[in-house]
Amino acid sequence: MNKTKAKNRLSLFLSYFLSLMLTLLMCSAVVGMTLCNSSFCKTQILKSGFSQVVCTELKENYESYGAAGGFDKQVMTSFISEGQIQTDMFAAVDSLYRGERELLQHPEIKDAALKTFETDLKKRNITVTENIKEGLNQLADGCRLDYESYVSVMMSGYIAPLVPKVNRLAIASLAFFSVASIFTVLLLFKTERDWEKRISDIVYALIATAAFCFLLVLAGKMFFPIERINVSPKSAYVFLVQYVASVFQAVLYFGIINTILAAAFIITTKTKRFQKYYSQRNF
Amino acid sequence: MLDKTQKTTVAQYVFIPILFLAITLTLLFFTAKPVVEPYLSLANYLFVDLPHAQPADLFSDLSQNIAKNGKVSRSAFEYPDKGDLYGQITIEGTSVDAPLYYGDSNRELNRGVGTYADDAGVGIPGDHKTVLLAGHCSTFFNGLQDVQIGDIVSVRTHYGEYTYRVQDMGIKDYRDPTAYDFSKTEENLILYTCYPFTALGFVKERYFIYGEYASGPMIDYES
């Protein structure tokens, strides 16, 4: 009697341990699939409309510089495009995931701006003196600096050195918790001889992990209202909101997967075929 | 209907996972607490109370004179936020006739005249402070080149109408700290733009116009 009680307690403990391992496995998988994944970051850039917002912000700035520096809006906004911003932003993401701290340089923006200014002045029959040349040079440089600052991953200087470390940690913990989960299941099978009970123990762990995922998403919504984050410019805001929402979405998907697996196990054990088949094979 | 055994099974699938979840949460709470706690206070700075609002058009929405006895109660009108349109500036005899915005970022300067708002010593008309307005030399403040000493600058806002008399003007370097005085406690107006008016590219000089307060309700912060 006492032996059976002890065995039940051990299998319940193993079931709990499995739920803990699955929860930590889920956390590692989410980190690995989102924070450590440059493709995920690029997808969020596309989904958030980041390039479009940056293009609008830069054009707003350039228009203002033009109004101060004697150039029309059409001239000032002709040397940048949304496509170019997207390509350069993807390059900035790749650079971040290589662990490079420095912002990418874009001397081509200054060159394009200078060329555009000179063409416009030529059309207006204005001779470019040394004085004007210096002013144009500063204006073009201002456009370049703005471009480099907007077309970048915010705080990349701080984040870049952490990326390879987090990446290694995520891979290692993913491997560790996977092995630990499999090992716990095997141990559970060795402890518990009844198939229905074995599956019940796995189901408890799956439901607990799913509940953790749903609770995490709910807590995120309640205590981390990302849409109220105080970040500017708007491009950084839209990107961050989209990014965090997608991370929580990944957690939600893990919760759904766990729920489906748990439901599948429950349904399977309730089928007459299963009960008939394993009633003869319990050992 | 579920029989007793089935009910017990359903209860097990609910209560045991909840127990597991509670233990996991407790474990994670005590493990993460020392690491997370120092950063929690930062969360107050990270989030704003209201969702990001669009700049308002206070001038068109609420264009009325609410002044009484030369004063306007602070509680009687909405103080503008950065980006809000809150008035119109005109200078008779010149082409200056532009919408007035609070804040002087590129967004505001593309749409009209901007009000500098990043110093405690500056304010909006009626604030008993220096009102520093900026505009671009090839657009909204191009007409500043025609302003003469003694001219009247009119500023209509959503809470009252103000006039300032031009006292002085001059060309100064953009880094010149003597170009403005934010420690003044009497109402005064400074308008500035890039110089020369036909500038090409970035220029270092600015054209300043200084005006003394002539009329308009002062904001009463007491009532």
mmCIF file of C-alpha atoms in Angstrom, chain A residues 47-221:
data_model
loop_
_atom_site.group_PDB
_atom_site.id
_atom_site.type_symbol
_atom_site.label_atom_id
_atom_site.label_comp_id
_atom_site.label_asym_id
_atom_site.label_seq_id
_atom_site.Cartn_x
_atom_site.Cartn_y
_atom_site.Cartn_z
ATOM 1 C CA LYS A 47 4.898 43.843 -40.807
ATOM 2 C CA SER A 48 5.210 47.100 -38.857
ATOM 3 C CA GLY A 49 5.600 49.247 -41.979
ATOM 4 C CA PHE A 50 8.838 50.542 -40.444
ATOM 5 C CA SER A 51 10.424 51.533 -43.776
ATOM 6 C CA GLN A 52 7.356 53.500 -44.795
ATOM 7 C CA VAL A 53 7.277 55.401 -41.493
ATOM 8 C CA VAL A 54 11.032 56.103 -41.609
ATOM 9 C CA CYS A 55 10.699 57.330 -45.195
ATOM 10 C CA THR A 56 7.916 59.742 -44.126
ATOM 11 C CA GLU A 57 9.934 60.958 -41.111
ATOM 12 C CA LEU A 58 13.082 61.493 -43.150
ATOM 13 C CA LYS A 59 11.172 63.308 -45.880
ATOM 14 C CA GLU A 60 9.608 65.546 -43.195
ATOM 15 C CA ASN A 61 13.098 66.394 -41.888
ATOM 16 C CA TYR A 62 14.561 66.925 -45.347
ATOM 17 C CA GLU A 63 11.633 69.136 -46.360
ATOM 18 C CA SER A 64 12.335 71.307 -43.330
ATOM 19 C CA TYR A 65 16.065 71.484 -44.106
ATOM 20 C CA GLY A 66 15.144 72.453 -47.659
ATOM 21 C CA ALA A 67 12.866 75.250 -46.450
ATOM 22 C CA ALA A 68 15.816 76.585 -44.428
ATOM 23 C CA GLY A 69 18.357 75.942 -47.146
ATOM 24 C CA GLY A 70 16.581 77.138 -50.280
ATOM 25 C CA PHE A 71 15.387 73.876 -51.866
ATOM 26 C CA ASP A 72 11.874 72.691 -52.738
ATOM 27 C CA LYS A 73 10.238 69.711 -51.095
ATOM 28 C CA GLN A 74 10.387 67.768 -54.392
ATOM 29 C CA VAL A 75 14.162 68.243 -54.602
ATOM 30 C CA MET A 76 14.781 67.375 -50.960
ATOM 31 C CA THR A 77 12.755 64.179 -51.010
ATOM 32 C CA SER A 78 13.942 62.824 -54.354
ATOM 33 C CA PHE A 79 17.132 61.067 -53.251
ATOM 34 C CA ILE A 80 15.684 58.548 -50.766
ATOM 35 C CA SER A 81 13.166 55.755 -51.271
ATOM 36 C CA GLU A 82 11.269 53.241 -49.161
ATOM 37 C CA GLY A 83 12.917 50.316 -50.970
ATOM 38 C CA GLN A 84 16.386 51.647 -50.266
ATOM 39 C CA ILE A 85 15.502 52.179 -46.578
ATOM 40 C CA GLN A 86 14.238 48.596 -46.314
ATOM 41 C CA THR A 87 17.398 47.174 -47.899
ATOM 42 C CA ASP A 88 19.631 49.270 -45.633
ATOM 43 C CA MET A 89 17.570 48.353 -42.573
ATOM 44 C CA PHE A 90 17.946 44.647 -43.350
ATOM 45 C CA ALA A 91 21.711 45.228 -43.642
ATOM 46 C CA ALA A 92 21.613 46.960 -40.226
ATOM 47 C CA VAL A 93 19.805 43.923 -38.748
ATOM 48 C CA ASP A 94 22.401 41.535 -40.240
ATOM 49 C CA SER A 95 25.161 43.704 -38.812
ATOM 50 C CA LEU A 96 23.499 43.610 -35.373
ATOM 51 C CA TYR A 97 23.227 39.813 -35.475
ATOM 52 C CA ARG A 98 26.924 39.622 -36.344
ATOM 53 C CA GLY A 99 27.499 41.457 -33.049
ATOM 54 C CA GLU A 100 28.771 44.670 -34.666
ATOM 55 C CA ARG A 101 28.227 47.702 -32.430
ATOM 56 C CA GLU A 102 28.869 50.503 -34.915
ATOM 57 C CA LEU A 103 26.041 52.029 -36.964
ATOM 58 C CA LEU A 104 26.339 51.377 -40.683
ATOM 59 C CA GLN A 105 27.691 54.343 -42.628
ATOM 60 C CA HIS A 106 25.803 55.679 -45.646
ATOM 61 C CA PRO A 107 28.075 58.075 -47.541
ATOM 62 C CA GLU A 108 26.001 57.357 -50.670
ATOM 63 C CA ILE A 109 23.165 59.452 -49.189
ATOM 64 C CA LYS A 110 25.429 62.492 -48.934
ATOM 65 C CA ASP A 111 26.700 61.930 -52.473
ATOM 66 C CA ALA A 112 23.147 61.567 -53.818
ATOM 67 C CA ALA A 113 21.996 64.696 -51.940
ATOM 68 C CA LEU A 114 24.919 66.792 -53.205
ATOM 69 C CA LYS A 115 24.344 65.642 -56.755
ATOM 70 C CA THR A 116 20.624 66.497 -56.477
ATOM 71 C CA PHE A 117 21.365 69.989 -55.070
ATOM 72 C CA GLU A 118 23.902 70.776 -57.764
ATOM 73 C CA THR A 119 21.534 69.637 -60.527
ATOM 74 C CA ASP A 120 18.773 71.828 -59.097
ATOM 75 C CA LEU A 121 21.036 74.883 -58.814
ATOM 76 C CA LYS A 122 22.168 74.343 -62.382
ATOM 77 C CA LYS A 123 18.505 74.364 -63.485
ATOM 78 C CA ARG A 124 18.015 77.617 -61.575
ATOM 79 C CA ASN A 125 21.151 79.137 -63.189
ATOM 80 C CA ILE A 126 22.823 79.690 -59.813
ATOM 81 C CA THR A 127 26.600 79.632 -59.750
ATOM 82 C CA VAL A 128 27.986 77.558 -56.907
ATOM 83 C CA THR A 129 30.518 79.664 -55.007
ATOM 84 C CA GLU A 130 32.846 78.291 -52.313
ATOM 85 C CA ASN A 131 30.516 79.678 -49.645
ATOM 86 C CA ILE A 132 27.474 77.997 -51.160
ATOM 87 C CA LYS A 133 29.457 74.800 -51.663
ATOM 88 C CA GLU A 134 30.236 74.638 -47.937
ATOM 89 C CA GLY A 135 26.573 75.237 -47.048
ATOM 90 C CA LEU A 136 25.469 72.510 -49.454
ATOM 91 C CA ASN A 137 28.059 70.156 -48.049
ATOM 92 C CA GLN A 138 26.743 70.713 -44.521
ATOM 93 C CA LEU A 139 23.152 70.286 -45.671
ATOM 94 C CA ALA A 140 23.979 66.998 -47.437
ATOM 95 C CA ASP A 141 25.903 65.826 -44.388
ATOM 96 C CA GLY A 142 22.900 66.624 -42.192
ATOM 97 C CA CYS A 143 20.752 64.460 -44.477
ATOM 98 C CA ARG A 144 23.289 61.618 -44.218
ATOM 99 C CA LEU A 145 23.439 61.819 -40.411
ATOM 100 C CA ASP A 146 19.640 61.728 -40.172
ATOM 101 C CA TYR A 147 19.525 58.725 -42.492
ATOM 102 C CA GLU A 148 22.136 56.810 -40.483
ATOM 103 C CA SER A 149 20.333 57.546 -37.254
ATOM 104 C CA TYR A 150 16.828 56.612 -38.471
ATOM 105 C CA VAL A 151 17.808 53.585 -40.577
ATOM 106 C CA SER A 152 19.251 51.641 -37.671
ATOM 107 C CA VAL A 153 18.172 49.272 -34.930
ATOM 108 C CA MET A 154 17.646 51.348 -31.800
ATOM 109 C CA MET A 155 20.182 50.840 -29.015
ATOM 110 C CA SER A 156 22.138 48.496 -31.300
ATOM 111 C CA GLY A 157 25.351 49.672 -29.617
ATOM 112 C CA TYR A 158 24.185 48.119 -26.355
ATOM 113 C CA ILE A 159 22.363 45.136 -27.832
ATOM 114 C CA ALA A 160 24.965 43.963 -30.379
ATOM 115 C CA PRO A 161 27.516 42.530 -27.900
ATOM 116 C CA LEU A 162 24.720 40.631 -26.120
ATOM 117 C CA VAL A 163 23.283 38.999 -29.239
ATOM 118 C CA PRO A 164 25.908 36.226 -29.713
ATOM 119 C CA LYS A 165 25.830 35.461 -25.959
ATOM 120 C CA VAL A 166 22.027 35.197 -25.830
ATOM 121 C CA ASN A 167 22.124 33.114 -29.005
ATOM 122 C CA ARG A 168 24.560 30.601 -27.501
ATOM 123 C CA LEU A 169 22.577 30.508 -24.261
ATOM 124 C CA ALA A 170 19.285 29.923 -26.106
ATOM 125 C CA ILE A 171 20.735 27.038 -28.159
ATOM 126 C CA ALA A 172 22.344 25.446 -25.102
ATOM 127 C CA SER A 173 19.183 25.728 -22.976
ATOM 128 C CA LEU A 174 17.028 24.488 -25.854
ATOM 129 C CA ALA A 175 19.202 21.368 -26.114
ATOM 130 C CA PHE A 176 19.378 20.913 -22.342
ATOM 131 C CA PHE A 177 15.635 21.255 -21.689
ATOM 132 C CA SER A 178 14.775 19.012 -24.654
ATOM 133 C CA VAL A 179 17.013 16.254 -23.333
ATOM 134 C CA ALA A 180 15.740 16.829 -19.776
ATOM 135 C CA SER A 181 12.117 16.585 -20.975
ATOM 136 C CA ILE A 182 12.751 13.320 -22.855
ATOM 137 C CA PHE A 183 14.670 11.909 -19.904
ATOM 138 C CA THR A 184 11.801 12.823 -17.537
ATOM 139 C CA VAL A 185 9.257 11.121 -19.807
ATOM 140 C CA LEU A 186 11.386 7.968 -19.877
ATOM 141 C CA LEU A 187 11.721 8.063 -16.114
ATOM 142 C CA LEU A 188 7.977 8.561 -15.793
ATOM 143 C CA PHE A 189 7.371 5.534 -17.998
ATOM 144 C CA LYS A 190 9.721 3.467 -15.877
ATOM 145 C CA THR A 191 8.022 4.529 -12.653
ATOM 146 C CA GLU A 192 4.434 4.207 -13.811
ATOM 147 C CA ARG A 193 3.369 0.916 -15.396
ATOM 148 C CA ASP A 194 -0.210 1.839 -16.236
ATOM 149 C CA TRP A 195 -0.442 3.439 -19.707
ATOM 150 C CA GLU A 196 -3.486 5.507 -18.881
ATOM 151 C CA LYS A 197 -1.767 6.952 -15.825
ATOM 152 C CA ARG A 198 1.424 7.537 -17.793
ATOM 153 C CA ILE A 199 -0.496 9.577 -20.322
ATOM 154 C CA SER A 200 -2.422 11.399 -17.613
ATOM 155 C CA ASP A 201 0.872 12.501 -16.051
ATOM 156 C CA ILE A 202 2.078 13.821 -19.412
ATOM 157 C CA VAL A 203 -1.262 15.562 -19.941
ATOM 158 C CA TYR A 204 -0.990 17.349 -16.560
ATOM 159 C CA ALA A 205 2.417 18.653 -17.602
ATOM 160 C CA LEU A 206 1.152 19.775 -21.019
ATOM 161 C CA ILE A 207 -1.890 21.561 -19.557
ATOM 162 C CA ALA A 208 0.277 23.299 -16.921
ATOM 163 C CA THR A 209 2.677 24.504 -19.629
ATOM 164 C CA ALA A 210 -0.210 25.691 -21.797
ATOM 165 C CA ALA A 211 -1.699 27.531 -18.804
ATOM 166 C CA PHE A 212 1.680 29.171 -18.178
ATOM 167 C CA CYS A 213 1.773 30.386 -21.804
ATOM 168 C CA PHE A 214 -1.763 31.814 -21.644
ATOM 169 C CA LEU A 215 -1.059 33.442 -18.277
ATOM 170 C CA LEU A 216 2.140 34.989 -19.649
ATOM 171 C CA VAL A 217 0.248 36.478 -22.602
ATOM 172 C CA LEU A 218 -2.516 37.745 -20.290
ATOM 173 C CA ALA A 219 -0.005 39.257 -17.836
ATOM 174 C CA GLY A 220 1.811 40.873 -20.762
ATOM 175 C CA LYS A 221 -1.430 42.501 -21.920
#
